[in-house]
């Protein structure tokens, strides 16, 4: 019998039992309800561990997509600023003049 099926059958014996580790669970006598709560907790841990790689993969992909979207937005902003400079020669000339003055120490 597979693990999940075995655990499911065992947990069905006490579907409304208290959660593992709670005071209510500690007050139970040893028996099916107490064992079902332990198995339920173990299954939760197992399933969480099984799904961790997939969850991390999704989180990494979401972060990568957000980073790339920011990079794309920044690229488009720089591209548009460059295009505006070339489409308006007076802005480009003023920028070149300002850079020249900075480079030569303010002497023109």
mmCIF file of N, CA, C and O in Angstrom, residues 22-97:
data_model
loop_
_atom_site.group_PDB
_atom_site.id
_atom_site.type_symbol
_atom_site.label_atom_id
_atom_site.label_comp_id
_atom_site.label_asym_id
_atom_site.label_seq_id
_atom_site.Cartn_x
_atom_site.Cartn_y
_atom_site.Cartn_z
ATOM 1 N N UNK A 22 -1.180 19.851 20.392
ATOM 2 C CA UNK A 22 -2.035 20.769 21.147
ATOM 3 C C UNK A 22 -2.355 20.170 22.518
ATOM 4 O O UNK A 22 -2.206 18.951 22.719
ATOM 5 N N UNK A 23 -2.786 20.984 23.460
ATOM 6 C CA UNK A 23 -3.181 20.445 24.771
ATOM 7 C C UNK A 23 -4.280 19.380 24.646
ATOM 8 O O UNK A 23 -4.284 18.395 25.374
ATOM 9 N N UNK A 24 -5.197 19.582 23.689
ATOM 10 C CA UNK A 24 -6.257 18.593 23.484
ATOM 11 C C UNK A 24 -5.663 17.266 23.034
ATOM 12 O O UNK A 24 -6.116 16.196 23.447
ATOM 13 N N UNK A 25 -4.656 17.317 22.166
ATOM 14 C CA UNK A 25 -4.003 16.097 21.695
ATOM 15 C C UNK A 25 -3.282 15.414 22.849
ATOM 16 O O UNK A 25 -3.359 14.193 23.001
ATOM 17 N N UNK A 26 -2.588 16.204 23.664
ATOM 18 C CA UNK A 26 -1.852 15.628 24.794
ATOM 19 C C UNK A 26 -2.796 14.960 25.792
ATOM 20 O O UNK A 26 -2.420 13.986 26.441
ATOM 21 N N UNK A 27 -4.013 15.455 25.894
ATOM 22 C CA UNK A 27 -4.972 14.891 26.846
ATOM 23 C C UNK A 27 -5.582 13.575 26.357
ATOM 24 O O UNK A 27 -6.168 12.838 27.148
ATOM 25 N N UNK A 28 -5.441 13.284 25.056
ATOM 26 C CA UNK A 28 -6.021 12.046 24.534
ATOM 27 C C UNK A 28 -5.285 10.823 25.067
ATOM 28 O O UNK A 28 -4.057 10.849 25.222
ATOM 29 N N UNK A 29 -6.015 9.734 25.279
ATOM 30 C CA UNK A 29 -5.329 8.481 25.585
ATOM 31 C C UNK A 29 -4.710 7.938 24.298
ATOM 32 O O UNK A 29 -5.108 8.310 23.200
ATOM 33 N N UNK A 30 -3.697 7.103 24.428
ATOM 34 C CA UNK A 30 -3.111 6.494 23.234
ATOM 35 C C UNK A 30 -4.199 5.732 22.493
ATOM 36 O O UNK A 30 -4.975 4.993 23.096
ATOM 37 N N UNK A 31 -4.258 5.960 21.209
ATOM 38 C CA UNK A 31 -5.290 5.307 20.409
ATOM 39 C C UNK A 31 -5.327 5.903 19.015
ATOM 40 O O UNK A 31 -4.458 6.690 18.627
ATOM 41 N N UNK A 32 -6.353 5.532 18.247
ATOM 42 C CA UNK A 32 -6.416 5.951 16.841
ATOM 43 C C UNK A 32 -6.447 7.465 16.633
ATOM 44 O O UNK A 32 -5.853 7.956 15.685
ATOM 45 N N UNK A 33 -7.138 8.198 17.509
ATOM 46 C CA UNK A 33 -7.192 9.662 17.330
ATOM 47 C C UNK A 33 -5.816 10.288 17.493
ATOM 48 O O UNK A 33 -5.426 11.169 16.741
ATOM 49 N N UNK A 34 -5.078 9.820 18.476
ATOM 50 C CA UNK A 34 -3.755 10.377 18.737
ATOM 51 C C UNK A 34 -2.802 10.027 17.593
ATOM 52 O O UNK A 34 -2.057 10.873 17.105
ATOM 53 N N UNK A 35 -2.864 8.776 17.140
ATOM 54 C CA UNK A 35 -2.002 8.338 16.032
ATOM 55 C C UNK A 35 -2.381 9.073 14.742
ATOM 56 O O UNK A 35 -1.509 9.508 13.980
ATOM 57 N N UNK A 36 -3.676 9.261 14.497
ATOM 58 C CA UNK A 36 -4.118 9.966 13.286
ATOM 59 C C UNK A 36 -3.585 11.391 13.258
ATOM 60 O O UNK A 36 -3.178 11.894 12.201
ATOM 61 N N UNK A 37 -3.553 12.062 14.402
ATOM 62 C CA UNK A 37 -3.027 13.432 14.453
ATOM 63 C C UNK A 37 -1.533 13.453 14.140
ATOM 64 O O UNK A 37 -1.044 14.351 13.448
ATOM 65 N N UNK A 38 -0.804 12.450 14.632
ATOM 66 C CA UNK A 38 0.633 12.367 14.344
ATOM 67 C C UNK A 38 0.858 12.118 12.858
ATOM 68 O O UNK A 38 1.702 12.761 12.219
ATOM 69 N N UNK A 39 0.082 11.208 12.294
ATOM 70 C CA UNK A 39 0.218 10.893 10.862
ATOM 71 C C UNK A 39 -0.160 12.112 10.022
ATOM 72 O O UNK A 39 0.500 12.425 9.035
ATOM 73 N N UNK A 40 -1.215 12.820 10.416
ATOM 74 C CA UNK A 40 -1.629 14.035 9.688
ATOM 75 C C UNK A 40 -0.492 15.061 9.696
ATOM 76 O O UNK A 40 -0.168 15.660 8.661
ATOM 77 N N UNK A 41 0.138 15.263 10.844
ATOM 78 C CA UNK A 41 1.255 16.213 10.929
ATOM 79 C C UNK A 41 2.422 15.754 10.060
ATOM 80 O O UNK A 41 3.041 16.554 9.342
ATOM 81 N N UNK A 42 2.704 14.445 10.092
ATOM 82 C CA UNK A 42 3.809 13.921 9.277
ATOM 83 C C UNK A 42 3.523 14.097 7.792
ATOM 84 O O UNK A 42 4.422 14.451 7.016
ATOM 85 N N UNK A 43 2.290 13.869 7.382
ATOM 86 C CA UNK A 43 1.924 14.051 5.978
ATOM 87 C C UNK A 43 2.069 15.513 5.557
ATOM 88 O O UNK A 43 2.522 15.803 4.455
ATOM 89 N N UNK A 44 1.676 16.417 6.433
ATOM 90 C CA UNK A 44 1.832 17.846 6.121
ATOM 91 C C UNK A 44 3.300 18.191 5.896
ATOM 92 O O UNK A 44 3.655 18.882 4.944
ATOM 93 N N UNK A 45 4.158 17.720 6.780
ATOM 94 C CA UNK A 45 5.585 17.970 6.633
ATOM 95 C C UNK A 45 6.121 17.336 5.350
ATOM 96 O O UNK A 45 6.907 17.936 4.625
ATOM 97 N N UNK A 46 5.697 16.121 5.058
ATOM 98 C CA UNK A 46 6.185 15.428 3.868
ATOM 99 C C UNK A 46 5.758 16.151 2.597
ATOM 100 O O UNK A 46 6.563 16.400 1.701
ATOM 101 N N UNK A 47 4.465 16.498 2.538
ATOM 102 C CA UNK A 47 3.948 17.175 1.335
ATOM 103 C C UNK A 47 4.612 18.539 1.166
ATOM 104 O O UNK A 47 4.976 18.931 0.055
ATOM 105 N N UNK A 48 4.795 19.272 2.267
ATOM 106 C CA UNK A 48 5.475 20.563 2.178
ATOM 107 C C UNK A 48 6.893 20.381 1.639
ATOM 108 O O UNK A 48 7.346 21.136 0.782
ATOM 109 N N UNK A 49 7.586 19.363 2.129
ATOM 110 C CA UNK A 49 8.941 19.087 1.642
ATOM 111 C C UNK A 49 8.957 18.681 0.182
ATOM 112 O O UNK A 49 9.852 19.058 -0.577
ATOM 113 N N UNK A 50 7.947 17.930 -0.238
ATOM 114 C CA UNK A 50 7.837 17.508 -1.637
ATOM 115 C C UNK A 50 7.636 18.708 -2.552
ATOM 116 O O UNK A 50 8.145 18.752 -3.658
ATOM 117 N N UNK A 51 6.863 19.670 -2.086
ATOM 118 C CA UNK A 51 6.495 20.807 -2.925
ATOM 119 C C UNK A 51 7.478 21.970 -2.832
ATOM 120 O O UNK A 51 7.379 22.917 -3.609
ATOM 121 N N UNK A 52 8.429 21.900 -1.918
ATOM 122 C CA UNK A 52 9.374 22.999 -1.742
ATOM 123 C C UNK A 52 10.158 23.317 -3.015
ATOM 124 O O UNK A 52 10.247 24.489 -3.397
ATOM 125 N N UNK A 53 10.738 22.324 -3.715
ATOM 126 C CA UNK A 53 11.489 22.674 -4.935
ATOM 127 C C UNK A 53 10.631 23.396 -5.970
ATOM 128 O O UNK A 53 11.080 24.378 -6.564
ATOM 129 N N UNK A 54 9.408 22.928 -6.172
ATOM 130 C CA UNK A 54 8.527 23.587 -7.145
ATOM 131 C C UNK A 54 8.181 25.002 -6.696
ATOM 132 O O UNK A 54 8.204 25.945 -7.492
ATOM 133 N N UNK A 55 7.878 25.175 -5.406
ATOM 134 C CA UNK A 55 7.551 26.496 -4.879
ATOM 135 C C UNK A 55 8.737 27.452 -5.037
ATOM 136 O O UNK A 55 8.579 28.596 -5.468
ATOM 137 N N UNK A 56 9.931 26.974 -4.709
ATOM 138 C CA UNK A 56 11.123 27.817 -4.858
ATOM 139 C C UNK A 56 11.382 28.160 -6.319
ATOM 140 O O UNK A 56 11.759 29.287 -6.643
ATOM 141 N N UNK A 57 11.181 27.192 -7.206
ATOM 142 C CA UNK A 57 11.361 27.436 -8.637
ATOM 143 C C UNK A 57 10.408 28.542 -9.105
ATOM 144 O O UNK A 57 10.823 29.453 -9.830
ATOM 145 N N UNK A 58 9.158 28.475 -8.661
ATOM 146 C CA UNK A 58 8.183 29.517 -9.037
ATOM 147 C C UNK A 58 8.577 30.872 -8.468
ATOM 148 O O UNK A 58 8.463 31.892 -9.151
ATOM 149 N N UNK A 59 9.012 30.900 -7.209
ATOM 150 C CA UNK A 59 9.414 32.171 -6.593
ATOM 151 C C UNK A 59 10.596 32.785 -7.335
ATOM 152 O O UNK A 59 10.612 33.989 -7.578
ATOM 153 N N UNK A 60 11.567 31.956 -7.681
ATOM 154 C CA UNK A 60 12.739 32.448 -8.414
ATOM 155 C C UNK A 60 12.321 32.983 -9.773
ATOM 156 O O UNK A 60 12.773 34.060 -10.198
ATOM 157 N N UNK A 61 11.446 32.267 -10.469
ATOM 158 C CA UNK A 61 10.982 32.745 -11.777
ATOM 159 C C UNK A 61 10.210 34.055 -11.660
ATOM 160 O O UNK A 61 10.356 34.939 -12.501
ATOM 161 N N UNK A 62 9.392 34.186 -10.614
ATOM 162 C CA UNK A 62 8.660 35.444 -10.415
ATOM 163 C C UNK A 62 9.617 36.603 -10.144
ATOM 164 O O UNK A 62 9.446 37.701 -10.674
ATOM 165 N N UNK A 63 10.634 36.354 -9.302
ATOM 166 C CA UNK A 63 11.620 37.400 -9.021
ATOM 167 C C UNK A 63 12.409 37.759 -10.273
ATOM 168 O O UNK A 63 12.678 38.933 -10.528
ATOM 169 N N UNK A 64 12.772 36.746 -11.061
ATOM 170 C CA UNK A 64 13.502 36.992 -12.310
ATOM 171 C C UNK A 64 12.661 37.827 -13.264
ATOM 172 O O UNK A 64 13.153 38.779 -13.875
ATOM 173 N N UNK A 65 11.378 37.488 -13.382
ATOM 174 C CA UNK A 65 10.495 38.236 -14.279
ATOM 175 C C UNK A 65 10.354 39.684 -13.815
ATOM 176 O O UNK A 65 10.377 40.608 -14.632
ATOM 177 N N UNK A 66 10.225 39.889 -12.506
ATOM 178 C CA UNK A 66 10.116 41.257 -11.985
ATOM 179 C C UNK A 66 11.396 42.037 -12.242
ATOM 180 O O UNK A 66 11.354 43.215 -12.629
ATOM 181 N N UNK A 67 12.546 41.399 -12.043
ATOM 182 C CA UNK A 67 13.830 42.061 -12.292
ATOM 183 C C UNK A 67 13.956 42.444 -13.767
ATOM 184 O O UNK A 67 14.323 43.566 -14.095
ATOM 185 N N UNK A 68 13.633 41.486 -14.645
ATOM 186 C CA UNK A 68 13.751 41.758 -16.076
ATOM 187 C C UNK A 68 12.769 42.844 -16.520
ATOM 188 O O UNK A 68 13.091 43.647 -17.396
ATOM 189 N N UNK A 69 11.595 42.877 -15.922
ATOM 190 C CA UNK A 69 10.635 43.941 -16.264
ATOM 191 C C UNK A 69 11.216 45.296 -15.890
ATOM 192 O O UNK A 69 11.104 46.263 -16.646
ATOM 193 N N UNK A 70 11.858 45.381 -14.726
ATOM 194 C CA UNK A 70 12.496 46.630 -14.316
ATOM 195 C C UNK A 70 13.635 47.013 -15.240
ATOM 196 O O UNK A 70 13.804 48.179 -15.593
ATOM 197 N N UNK A 71 14.424 46.011 -15.637
ATOM 198 C CA UNK A 71 15.517 46.273 -16.574
ATOM 199 C C UNK A 71 14.967 46.769 -17.910
ATOM 200 O O UNK A 71 15.511 47.690 -18.498
ATOM 201 N N UNK A 72 13.898 46.157 -18.373
ATOM 202 C CA UNK A 72 13.294 46.558 -19.647
ATOM 203 C C UNK A 72 12.769 47.980 -19.558
ATOM 204 O O UNK A 72 12.971 48.783 -20.470
ATOM 205 N N UNK A 73 12.101 48.297 -18.445
ATOM 206 C CA UNK A 73 11.585 49.661 -18.270
ATOM 207 C C UNK A 73 12.729 50.676 -18.266
ATOM 208 O O UNK A 73 12.631 51.733 -18.890
ATOM 209 N N UNK A 74 13.820 50.338 -17.574
ATOM 210 C CA UNK A 74 14.977 51.228 -17.539
ATOM 211 C C UNK A 74 15.591 51.401 -18.917
ATOM 212 O O UNK A 74 15.978 52.512 -19.307
ATOM 213 N N UNK A 75 15.673 50.299 -19.665
ATOM 214 C CA UNK A 75 16.210 50.371 -21.018
ATOM 215 C C UNK A 75 15.347 51.276 -21.885
ATOM 216 O O UNK A 75 15.865 52.126 -22.613
ATOM 217 N N UNK A 76 14.040 51.101 -21.787
ATOM 218 C CA UNK A 76 13.150 51.929 -22.610
ATOM 219 C C UNK A 76 13.264 53.404 -22.234
ATOM 220 O O UNK A 76 13.237 54.273 -23.119
ATOM 221 N N UNK A 77 13.410 53.696 -20.964
ATOM 222 C CA UNK A 77 13.557 55.091 -20.539
ATOM 223 C C UNK A 77 14.850 55.678 -21.104
ATOM 224 O O UNK A 77 14.865 56.811 -21.610
ATOM 225 N N UNK A 78 15.957 54.932 -21.022
ATOM 226 C CA UNK A 78 17.241 55.420 -21.570
ATOM 227 C C UNK A 78 17.166 55.560 -23.090
ATOM 228 O O UNK A 78 17.665 56.531 -23.657
ATOM 229 N N UNK A 79 16.528 54.581 -23.740
ATOM 230 C CA UNK A 79 16.394 54.637 -25.194
ATOM 231 C C UNK A 79 15.595 55.863 -25.610
ATOM 232 O O UNK A 79 15.986 56.599 -26.530
ATOM 233 N N UNK A 80 14.485 56.117 -24.912
ATOM 234 C CA UNK A 80 13.648 57.260 -25.265
ATOM 235 C C UNK A 80 14.378 58.577 -25.019
ATOM 236 O O UNK A 80 14.264 59.514 -25.817
ATOM 237 N N UNK A 81 15.138 58.652 -23.937
ATOM 238 C CA UNK A 81 15.910 59.869 -23.663
ATOM 239 C C UNK A 81 16.950 60.072 -24.757
ATOM 240 O O UNK A 81 17.167 61.201 -25.222
ATOM 241 N N UNK A 82 17.593 59.018 -25.194
ATOM 242 C CA UNK A 82 18.597 59.116 -26.259
ATOM 243 C C UNK A 82 17.930 59.569 -27.559
ATOM 244 O O UNK A 82 18.432 60.454 -28.242
ATOM 245 N N UNK A 83 16.786 58.970 -27.882
ATOM 246 C CA UNK A 83 16.072 59.358 -29.108
ATOM 247 C C UNK A 83 15.653 60.824 -29.057
ATOM 248 O O UNK A 83 15.746 61.543 -30.045
ATOM 249 N N UNK A 84 15.162 61.265 -27.887
ATOM 250 C CA UNK A 84 14.752 62.665 -27.760
ATOM 251 C C UNK A 84 15.934 63.600 -27.954
ATOM 252 O O UNK A 84 15.792 64.665 -28.541
ATOM 253 N N UNK A 85 17.085 63.192 -27.454
ATOM 254 C CA UNK A 85 18.279 64.023 -27.630
ATOM 255 C C UNK A 85 18.670 64.149 -29.096
ATOM 256 O O UNK A 85 19.020 65.233 -29.556
ATOM 257 N N UNK A 86 18.584 63.056 -29.834
ATOM 258 C CA UNK A 86 18.951 63.112 -31.245
ATOM 259 C C UNK A 86 17.876 63.757 -32.096
ATOM 260 O O UNK A 86 18.161 64.322 -33.137
ATOM 261 N N UNK A 87 16.638 63.685 -31.651
ATOM 262 C CA UNK A 87 15.584 64.301 -32.456
ATOM 263 C C UNK A 87 15.488 65.803 -32.178
ATOM 264 O O UNK A 87 14.855 66.524 -32.923
ATOM 265 N N UNK A 88 16.133 66.268 -31.089
ATOM 266 C CA UNK A 88 16.147 67.698 -30.775
ATOM 267 C C UNK A 88 17.606 68.121 -30.638
ATOM 268 O O UNK A 88 18.182 68.088 -29.562
ATOM 269 N N UNK A 89 18.236 68.529 -31.744
ATOM 270 C CA UNK A 89 19.664 68.844 -31.750
ATOM 271 C C UNK A 89 20.052 69.907 -30.727
ATOM 272 O O UNK A 89 21.157 69.864 -30.182
ATOM 273 N N UNK A 90 19.162 70.841 -30.415
ATOM 274 C CA UNK A 90 19.518 71.885 -29.450
ATOM 275 C C UNK A 90 19.758 71.279 -28.066
ATOM 276 O O UNK A 90 20.612 71.743 -27.313
ATOM 277 N N UNK A 91 19.017 70.213 -27.708
ATOM 278 C CA UNK A 91 19.249 69.540 -26.429
ATOM 279 C C UNK A 91 20.591 68.813 -26.444
ATOM 280 O O UNK A 91 21.332 68.844 -25.463
ATOM 281 N N UNK A 92 20.886 68.176 -27.556
ATOM 282 C CA UNK A 92 22.148 67.449 -27.685
ATOM 283 C C UNK A 92 23.316 68.431 -27.647
ATOM 284 O O UNK A 92 24.315 68.187 -26.964
ATOM 285 N N UNK A 93 23.196 69.535 -28.330
ATOM 286 C CA UNK A 93 24.273 70.528 -28.349
ATOM 287 C C UNK A 93 24.507 71.089 -26.953
ATOM 288 O O UNK A 93 25.659 71.251 -26.513
ATOM 289 N N UNK A 94 23.448 71.356 -26.217
ATOM 290 C CA UNK A 94 23.585 71.880 -24.860
ATOM 291 C C UNK A 94 24.240 70.847 -23.952
ATOM 292 O O UNK A 94 25.085 71.188 -23.108
ATOM 293 N N UNK A 95 23.893 69.594 -24.117
ATOM 294 C CA UNK A 95 24.489 68.527 -23.308
ATOM 295 C C UNK A 95 25.980 68.386 -23.618
ATOM 296 O O UNK A 95 26.808 68.261 -22.711
ATOM 297 N N UNK A 96 26.326 68.427 -24.892
ATOM 298 C CA UNK A 96 27.738 68.328 -25.283
ATOM 299 C C UNK A 96 28.517 69.520 -24.736
ATOM 300 O O UNK A 96 29.626 69.366 -24.216
ATOM 301 N N UNK A 97 27.946 70.707 -24.827
ATOM 302 C CA UNK A 97 28.590 71.915 -24.304
ATOM 303 C C UNK A 97 28.825 71.798 -22.803
ATOM 304 O O UNK A 97 29.911 72.119 -22.297
#
